[in-house]
Short mmCIF file of C-alpha atoms and ligand atoms in Angstrom, two decimals:
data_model
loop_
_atom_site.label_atom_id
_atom_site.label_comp_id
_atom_site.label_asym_id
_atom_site.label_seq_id
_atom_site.Cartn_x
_atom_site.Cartn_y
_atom_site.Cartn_z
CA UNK A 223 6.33 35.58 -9.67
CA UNK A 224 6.42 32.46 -10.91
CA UNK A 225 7.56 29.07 -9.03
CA UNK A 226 9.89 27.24 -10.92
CA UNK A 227 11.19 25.17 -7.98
CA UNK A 228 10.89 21.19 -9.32
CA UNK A 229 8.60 19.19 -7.45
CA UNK A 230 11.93 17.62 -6.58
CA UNK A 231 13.13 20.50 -4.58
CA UNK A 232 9.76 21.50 -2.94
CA UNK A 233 9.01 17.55 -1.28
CA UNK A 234 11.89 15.38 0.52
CA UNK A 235 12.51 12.78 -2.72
CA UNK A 236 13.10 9.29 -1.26
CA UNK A 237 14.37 6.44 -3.60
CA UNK A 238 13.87 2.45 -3.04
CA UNK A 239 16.34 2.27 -0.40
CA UNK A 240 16.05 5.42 1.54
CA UNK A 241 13.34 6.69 4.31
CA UNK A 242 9.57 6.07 3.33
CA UNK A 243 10.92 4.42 -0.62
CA UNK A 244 13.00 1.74 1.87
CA UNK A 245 9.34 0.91 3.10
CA UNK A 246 8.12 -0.30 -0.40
CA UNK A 247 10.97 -2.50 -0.43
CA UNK A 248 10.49 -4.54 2.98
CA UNK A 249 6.81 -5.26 1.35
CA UNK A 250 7.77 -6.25 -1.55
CA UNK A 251 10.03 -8.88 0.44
CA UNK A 252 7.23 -9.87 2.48
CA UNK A 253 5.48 -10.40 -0.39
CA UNK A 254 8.02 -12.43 -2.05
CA UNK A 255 7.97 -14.31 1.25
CA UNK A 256 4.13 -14.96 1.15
CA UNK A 257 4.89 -16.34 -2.72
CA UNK A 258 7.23 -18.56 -1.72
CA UNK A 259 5.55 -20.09 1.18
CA UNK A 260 3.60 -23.58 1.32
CA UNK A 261 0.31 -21.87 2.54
CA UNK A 262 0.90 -18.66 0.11
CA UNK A 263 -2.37 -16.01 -0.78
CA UNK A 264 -0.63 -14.35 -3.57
CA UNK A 265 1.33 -14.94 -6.47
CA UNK A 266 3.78 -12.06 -6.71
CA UNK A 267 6.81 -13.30 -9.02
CA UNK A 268 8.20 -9.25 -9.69
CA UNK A 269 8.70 -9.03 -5.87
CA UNK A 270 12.08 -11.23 -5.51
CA UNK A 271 13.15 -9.15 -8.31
CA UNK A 272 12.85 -5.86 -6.74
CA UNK A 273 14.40 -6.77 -3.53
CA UNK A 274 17.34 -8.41 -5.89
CA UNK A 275 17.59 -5.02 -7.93
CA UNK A 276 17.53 -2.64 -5.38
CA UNK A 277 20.72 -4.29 -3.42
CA UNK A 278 19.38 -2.41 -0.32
CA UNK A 279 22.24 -1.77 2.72
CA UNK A 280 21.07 -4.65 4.64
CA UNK A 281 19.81 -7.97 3.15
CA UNK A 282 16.07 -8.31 3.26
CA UNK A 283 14.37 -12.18 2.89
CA UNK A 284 12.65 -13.03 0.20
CA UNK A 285 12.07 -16.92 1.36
CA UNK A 286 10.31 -18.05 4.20
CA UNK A 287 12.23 -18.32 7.61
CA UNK A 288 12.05 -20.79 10.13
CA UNK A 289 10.74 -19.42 13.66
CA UNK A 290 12.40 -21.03 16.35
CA UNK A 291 13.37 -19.02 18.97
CA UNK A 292 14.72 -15.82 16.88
CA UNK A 293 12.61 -13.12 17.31
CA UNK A 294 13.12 -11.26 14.32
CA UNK A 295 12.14 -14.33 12.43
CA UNK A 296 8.93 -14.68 14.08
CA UNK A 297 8.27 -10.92 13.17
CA UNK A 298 9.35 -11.32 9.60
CA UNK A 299 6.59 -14.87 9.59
CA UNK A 300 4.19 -12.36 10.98
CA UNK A 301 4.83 -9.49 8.49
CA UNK A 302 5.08 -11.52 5.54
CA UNK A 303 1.78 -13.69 7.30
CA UNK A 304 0.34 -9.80 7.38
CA UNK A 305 1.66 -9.02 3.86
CA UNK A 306 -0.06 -11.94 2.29
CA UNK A 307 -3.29 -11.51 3.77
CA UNK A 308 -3.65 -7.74 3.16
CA UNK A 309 -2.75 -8.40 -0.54
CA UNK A 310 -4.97 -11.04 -1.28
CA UNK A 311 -7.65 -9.12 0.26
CA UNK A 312 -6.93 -6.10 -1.72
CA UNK A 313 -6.84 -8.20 -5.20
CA UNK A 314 -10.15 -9.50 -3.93
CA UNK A 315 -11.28 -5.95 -3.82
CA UNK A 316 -10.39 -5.11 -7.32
CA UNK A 317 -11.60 -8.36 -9.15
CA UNK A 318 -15.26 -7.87 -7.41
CA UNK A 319 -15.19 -4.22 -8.55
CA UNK A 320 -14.57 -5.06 -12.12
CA UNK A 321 -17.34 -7.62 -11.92
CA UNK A 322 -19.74 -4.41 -10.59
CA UNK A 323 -18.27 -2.76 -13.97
CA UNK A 324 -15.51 -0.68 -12.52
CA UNK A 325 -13.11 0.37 -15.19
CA UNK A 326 -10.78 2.83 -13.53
CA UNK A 327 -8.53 2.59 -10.89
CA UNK A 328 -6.50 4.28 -8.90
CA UNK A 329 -3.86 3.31 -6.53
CA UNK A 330 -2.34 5.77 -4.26
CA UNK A 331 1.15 5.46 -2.97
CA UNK A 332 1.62 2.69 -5.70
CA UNK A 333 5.35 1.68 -4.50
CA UNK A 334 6.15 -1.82 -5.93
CA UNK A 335 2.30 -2.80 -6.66
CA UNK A 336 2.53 -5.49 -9.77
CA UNK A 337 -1.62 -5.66 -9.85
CA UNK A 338 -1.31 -3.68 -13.06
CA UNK A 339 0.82 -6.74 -14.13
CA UNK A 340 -0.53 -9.86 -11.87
CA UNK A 341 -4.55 -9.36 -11.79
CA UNK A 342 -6.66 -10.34 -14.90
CA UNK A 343 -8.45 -7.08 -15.66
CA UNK A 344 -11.66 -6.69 -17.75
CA UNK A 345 -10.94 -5.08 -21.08
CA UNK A 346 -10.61 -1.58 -20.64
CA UNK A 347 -9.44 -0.83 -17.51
CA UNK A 348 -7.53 2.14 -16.93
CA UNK A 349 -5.27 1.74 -14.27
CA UNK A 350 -2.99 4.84 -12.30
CA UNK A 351 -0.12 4.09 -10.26
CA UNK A 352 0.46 7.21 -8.30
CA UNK A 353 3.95 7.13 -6.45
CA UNK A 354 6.89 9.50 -6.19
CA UNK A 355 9.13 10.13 -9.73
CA UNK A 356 12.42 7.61 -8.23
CA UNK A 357 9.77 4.99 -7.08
CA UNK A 358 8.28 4.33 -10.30
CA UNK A 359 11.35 4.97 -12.11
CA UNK A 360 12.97 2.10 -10.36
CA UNK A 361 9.92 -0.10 -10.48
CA UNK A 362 9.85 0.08 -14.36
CA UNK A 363 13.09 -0.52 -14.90
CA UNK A 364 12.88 -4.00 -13.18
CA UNK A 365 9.40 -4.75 -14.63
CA UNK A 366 11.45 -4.07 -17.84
CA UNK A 367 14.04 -6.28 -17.61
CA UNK A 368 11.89 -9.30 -16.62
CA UNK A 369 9.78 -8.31 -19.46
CA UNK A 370 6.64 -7.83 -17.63
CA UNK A 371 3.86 -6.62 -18.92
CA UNK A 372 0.80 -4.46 -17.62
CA UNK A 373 -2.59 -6.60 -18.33
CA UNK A 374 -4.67 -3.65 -18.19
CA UNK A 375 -4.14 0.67 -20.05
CA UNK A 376 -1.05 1.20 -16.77
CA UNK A 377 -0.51 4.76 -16.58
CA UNK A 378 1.76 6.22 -14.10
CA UNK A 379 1.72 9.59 -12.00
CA UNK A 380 4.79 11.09 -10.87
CA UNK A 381 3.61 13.08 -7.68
CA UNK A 382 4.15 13.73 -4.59
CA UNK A 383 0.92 13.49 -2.91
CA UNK A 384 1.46 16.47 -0.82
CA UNK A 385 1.30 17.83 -4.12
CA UNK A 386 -1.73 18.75 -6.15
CA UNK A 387 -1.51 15.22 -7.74
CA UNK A 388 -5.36 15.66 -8.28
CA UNK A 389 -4.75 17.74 -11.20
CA UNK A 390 -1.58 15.00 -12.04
CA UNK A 391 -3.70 12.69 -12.38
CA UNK A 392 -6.49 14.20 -14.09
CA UNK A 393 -3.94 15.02 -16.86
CA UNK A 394 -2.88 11.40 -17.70
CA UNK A 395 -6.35 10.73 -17.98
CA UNK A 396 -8.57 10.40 -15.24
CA UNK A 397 -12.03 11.01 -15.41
CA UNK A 398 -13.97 12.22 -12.21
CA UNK A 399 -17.31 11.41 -13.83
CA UNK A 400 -16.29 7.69 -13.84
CA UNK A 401 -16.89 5.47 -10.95
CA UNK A 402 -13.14 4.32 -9.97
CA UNK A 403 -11.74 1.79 -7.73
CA UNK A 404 -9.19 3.50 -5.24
CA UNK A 405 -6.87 1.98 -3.34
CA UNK A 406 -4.91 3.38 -0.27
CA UNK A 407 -2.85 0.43 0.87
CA UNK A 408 0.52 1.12 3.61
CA UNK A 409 -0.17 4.70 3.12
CA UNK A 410 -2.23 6.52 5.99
CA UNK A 411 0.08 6.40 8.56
CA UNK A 412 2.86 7.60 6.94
CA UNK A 413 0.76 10.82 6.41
CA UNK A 414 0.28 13.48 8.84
CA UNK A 415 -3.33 13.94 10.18
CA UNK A 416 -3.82 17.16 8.23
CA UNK A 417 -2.36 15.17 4.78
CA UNK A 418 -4.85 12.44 5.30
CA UNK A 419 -8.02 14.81 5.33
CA UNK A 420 -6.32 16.38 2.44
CA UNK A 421 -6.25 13.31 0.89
CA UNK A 422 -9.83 11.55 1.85
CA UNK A 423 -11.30 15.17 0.79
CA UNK A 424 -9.44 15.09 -2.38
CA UNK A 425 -11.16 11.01 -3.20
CA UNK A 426 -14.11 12.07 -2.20
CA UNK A 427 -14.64 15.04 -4.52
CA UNK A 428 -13.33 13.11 -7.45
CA UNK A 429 -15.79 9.66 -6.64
CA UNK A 430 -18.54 9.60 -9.03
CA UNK A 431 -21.45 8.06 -7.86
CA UNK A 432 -20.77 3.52 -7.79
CA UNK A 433 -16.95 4.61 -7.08
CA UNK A 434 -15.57 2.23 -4.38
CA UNK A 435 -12.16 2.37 -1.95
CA UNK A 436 -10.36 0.28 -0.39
CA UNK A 437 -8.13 1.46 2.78
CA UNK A 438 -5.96 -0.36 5.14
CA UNK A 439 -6.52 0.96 8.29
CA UNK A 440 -3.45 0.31 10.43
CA UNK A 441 -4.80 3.16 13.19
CA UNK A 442 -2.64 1.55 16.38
CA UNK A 443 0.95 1.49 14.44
CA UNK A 444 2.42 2.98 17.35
CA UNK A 445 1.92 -0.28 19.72
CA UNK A 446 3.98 -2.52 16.57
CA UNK A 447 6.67 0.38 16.85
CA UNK A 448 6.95 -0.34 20.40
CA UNK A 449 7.64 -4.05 19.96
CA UNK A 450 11.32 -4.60 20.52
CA UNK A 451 11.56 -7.47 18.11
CA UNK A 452 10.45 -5.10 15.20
CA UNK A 453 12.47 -2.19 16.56
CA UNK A 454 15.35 -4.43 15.80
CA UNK A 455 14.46 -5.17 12.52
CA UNK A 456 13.06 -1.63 11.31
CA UNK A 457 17.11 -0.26 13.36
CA UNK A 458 18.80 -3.43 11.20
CA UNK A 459 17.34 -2.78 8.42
CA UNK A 460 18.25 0.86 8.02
CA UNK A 461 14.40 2.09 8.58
CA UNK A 462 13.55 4.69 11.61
CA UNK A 463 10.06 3.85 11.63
CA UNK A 464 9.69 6.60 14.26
CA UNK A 465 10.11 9.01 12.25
CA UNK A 466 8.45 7.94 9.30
CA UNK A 467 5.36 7.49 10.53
CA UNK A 468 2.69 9.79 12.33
CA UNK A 469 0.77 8.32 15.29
CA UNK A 470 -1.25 11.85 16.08
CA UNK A 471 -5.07 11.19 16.78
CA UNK A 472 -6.87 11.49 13.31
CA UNK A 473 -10.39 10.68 12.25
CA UNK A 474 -11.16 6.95 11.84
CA UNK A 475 -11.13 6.89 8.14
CA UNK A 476 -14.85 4.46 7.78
CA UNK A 477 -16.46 6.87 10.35
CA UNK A 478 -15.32 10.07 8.21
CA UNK A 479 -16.04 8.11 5.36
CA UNK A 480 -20.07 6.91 6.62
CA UNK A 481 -20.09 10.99 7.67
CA UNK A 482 -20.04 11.74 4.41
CA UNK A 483 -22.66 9.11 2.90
CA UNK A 484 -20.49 6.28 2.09
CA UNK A 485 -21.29 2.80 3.13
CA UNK A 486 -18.36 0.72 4.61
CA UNK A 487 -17.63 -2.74 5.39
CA UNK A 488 -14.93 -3.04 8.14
CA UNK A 489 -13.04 -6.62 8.41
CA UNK A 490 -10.49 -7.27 11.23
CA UNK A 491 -7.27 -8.18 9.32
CA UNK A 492 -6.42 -10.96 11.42
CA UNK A 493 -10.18 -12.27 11.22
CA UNK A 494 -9.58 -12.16 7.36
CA UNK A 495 -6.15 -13.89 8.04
CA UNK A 496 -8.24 -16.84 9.54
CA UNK A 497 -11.05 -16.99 6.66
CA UNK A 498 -7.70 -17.54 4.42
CA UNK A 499 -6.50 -20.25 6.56
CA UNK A 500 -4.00 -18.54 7.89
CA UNK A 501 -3.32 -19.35 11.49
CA UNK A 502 -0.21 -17.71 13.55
CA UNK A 503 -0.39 -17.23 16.64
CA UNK A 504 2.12 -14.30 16.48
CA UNK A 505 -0.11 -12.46 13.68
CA UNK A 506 -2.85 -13.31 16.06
CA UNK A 507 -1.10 -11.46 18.94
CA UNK A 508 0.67 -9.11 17.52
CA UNK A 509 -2.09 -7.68 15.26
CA UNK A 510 -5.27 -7.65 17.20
CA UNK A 511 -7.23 -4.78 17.06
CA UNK A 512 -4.46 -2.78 14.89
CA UNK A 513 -5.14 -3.36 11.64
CA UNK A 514 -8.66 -3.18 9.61
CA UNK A 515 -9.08 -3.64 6.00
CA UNK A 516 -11.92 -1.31 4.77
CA UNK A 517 -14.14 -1.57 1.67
CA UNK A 518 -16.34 1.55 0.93
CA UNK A 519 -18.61 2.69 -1.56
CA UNK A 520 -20.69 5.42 -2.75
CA UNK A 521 -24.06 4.93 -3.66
C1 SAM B 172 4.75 1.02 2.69
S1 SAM B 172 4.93 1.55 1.03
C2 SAM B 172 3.44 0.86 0.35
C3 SAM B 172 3.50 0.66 -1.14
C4 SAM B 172 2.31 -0.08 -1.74
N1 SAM B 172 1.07 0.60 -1.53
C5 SAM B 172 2.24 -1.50 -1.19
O1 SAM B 172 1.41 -1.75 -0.32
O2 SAM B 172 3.04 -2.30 -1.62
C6 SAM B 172 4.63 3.28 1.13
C7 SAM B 172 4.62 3.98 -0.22
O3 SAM B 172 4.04 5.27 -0.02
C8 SAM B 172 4.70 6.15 -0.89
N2 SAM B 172 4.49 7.49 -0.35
C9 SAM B 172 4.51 7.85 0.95
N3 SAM B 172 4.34 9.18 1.07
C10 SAM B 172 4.20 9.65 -0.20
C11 SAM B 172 4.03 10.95 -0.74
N4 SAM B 172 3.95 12.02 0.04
N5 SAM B 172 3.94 11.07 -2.09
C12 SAM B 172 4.02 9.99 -2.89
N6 SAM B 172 4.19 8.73 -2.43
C13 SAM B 172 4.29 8.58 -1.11
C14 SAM B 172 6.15 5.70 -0.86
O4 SAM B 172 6.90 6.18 -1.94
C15 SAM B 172 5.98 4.19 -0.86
O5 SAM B 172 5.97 3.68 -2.16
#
């Protein structure tokens, strides 16, 4: 018989201020943070915006803080100090793989991503911005109304990626025989084990030969969650980070990735944090050894 459950019924929906959506929204406000700071990476100016739009329970900063003795404030420094980085090093990512010739992309768990509408891309890019249906209704409709515009062919997939969004996105267009830039940024963790394999399987069969991906790898989560200083924030701000996010032993995602003939370069994030001039001393402590941005590629 056939299942006409919606997609909607079948997946827990989450919008821009509730469970794993909420999440998109306290990066965006670390990214308009980063924008707004003297030393920022990245230029985000949707990312105010969003956090302006969504109105979420319990006010999120969009402007840098000062760290004195508050806690929370030095956690929001290193989060936004975190954001920045990882962003940069992600548009970094993209620009050299249009310079290798790289005309579609992929990112996975979009959320409130502006690339499509921040990055110079070569003519002819394709771009897919894969996120849940209330995610990317919400981010269009503030892109909208500041009149923003995508600088690249933006095309987005409604999915839940327990789903079978590979055959979503294949019908707005993607071609497997095409080397494509992926990107899997503030996503693994909030996927159990058995989702990520899906997942990295899924990539993998769809990479043509020259495809690249970039991951953060944010394996040791579970020692941030621990951190009372961030407990208080995720509890203040409305976000149970406990149970959004799955801290179950799962393959390290370069090793599965070099398993299976890829070639990976694996940067520290707060090492890359440093070689942007970025110096805290909390990011320094509070990140080390948790977080590594990953580049790979198939020959
Ligand atoms: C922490 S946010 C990261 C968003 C974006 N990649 C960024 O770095 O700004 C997590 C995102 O993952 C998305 N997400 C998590 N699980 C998902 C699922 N099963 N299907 C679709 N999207 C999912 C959420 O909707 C949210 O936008």
């Amino acid at each position: 018989m056939a299942d006409d459950r919606s997609l909607a019924s079948r997946f827990e929906q989450w919008d821009v201020v509730s469970s794993v959506g909420l999440t998109a929204l306290v990066v965006a406000a670390g990214r308009a943070v980063d924008t707004h700071r003297a030393d920022s990476l990245i230029n985000d100016p949707y990312a105010e915006s969003f956090v302006a739009a969504a109105n979420p329970p319990k006010a999120l900063p969009t402007r840098p803080t000062s760290p004195k003795d508050d806690s929370e404030d030095e956690t929001w420094q290193m989060m936004s100090g975190y954001m920045g980085t990882r962003t940069r090093f992600f548009d970094e990512f993209f620009a050299a793989a249009g310079e290798r010739g790289i005309r579609q992309v992929v990112v996975l768990a979009a959320g409130l991503d502006t690339r499509a509408q921040r990055l110079d891309w070569p003519e002819g890019t394709v771009l897919f911005e894969v996120d849940q249906e209330l995610m990317i209704r919400f981010k269009d409709e503030v892109l909208d109304a500041e009149g923003a515009t995508a600088r690249c062919d933006r095309r987005t997939v409604r999915v839940d990626l327990r789903d079978d969004w590979p055959a979503a996105l294949e019908a707005a267009g993607f071609d497997p025989t095409a080397p494509t830039a992926w990107l899997t940024e503030g996503l693994l963790p909030y996927l159990p084990p058995e989702a990520q394999d899906a997942l990295m399987r899924a990539i993998d069969e769809r990479s043509a030969p020259g495809s690249e991906w970039a991951i953060e790898d944010f394996t040791n989560i579970g020692q941030q969650l621990a951190d009372p200083a961030f407990r208080r924030i995720a509890a203040n701000i409305g976000v149970d980070m406990t149970q959004l996010i799955y801290t179950d032993e799962r393959p390290d995602p370069a090793a599965w990735l070099r398993d299976r003939g890829w070639t990976t370069d694996v940067s520290v994030a707060i090492e890359v944090a440093k070689s942007y001039g970025r110096e805290l001393d909390t990011l320094t402590q509070r990140l080390n050894g948790q977080s590594f941005l990953v580049v790979a590629r198939k020959p």
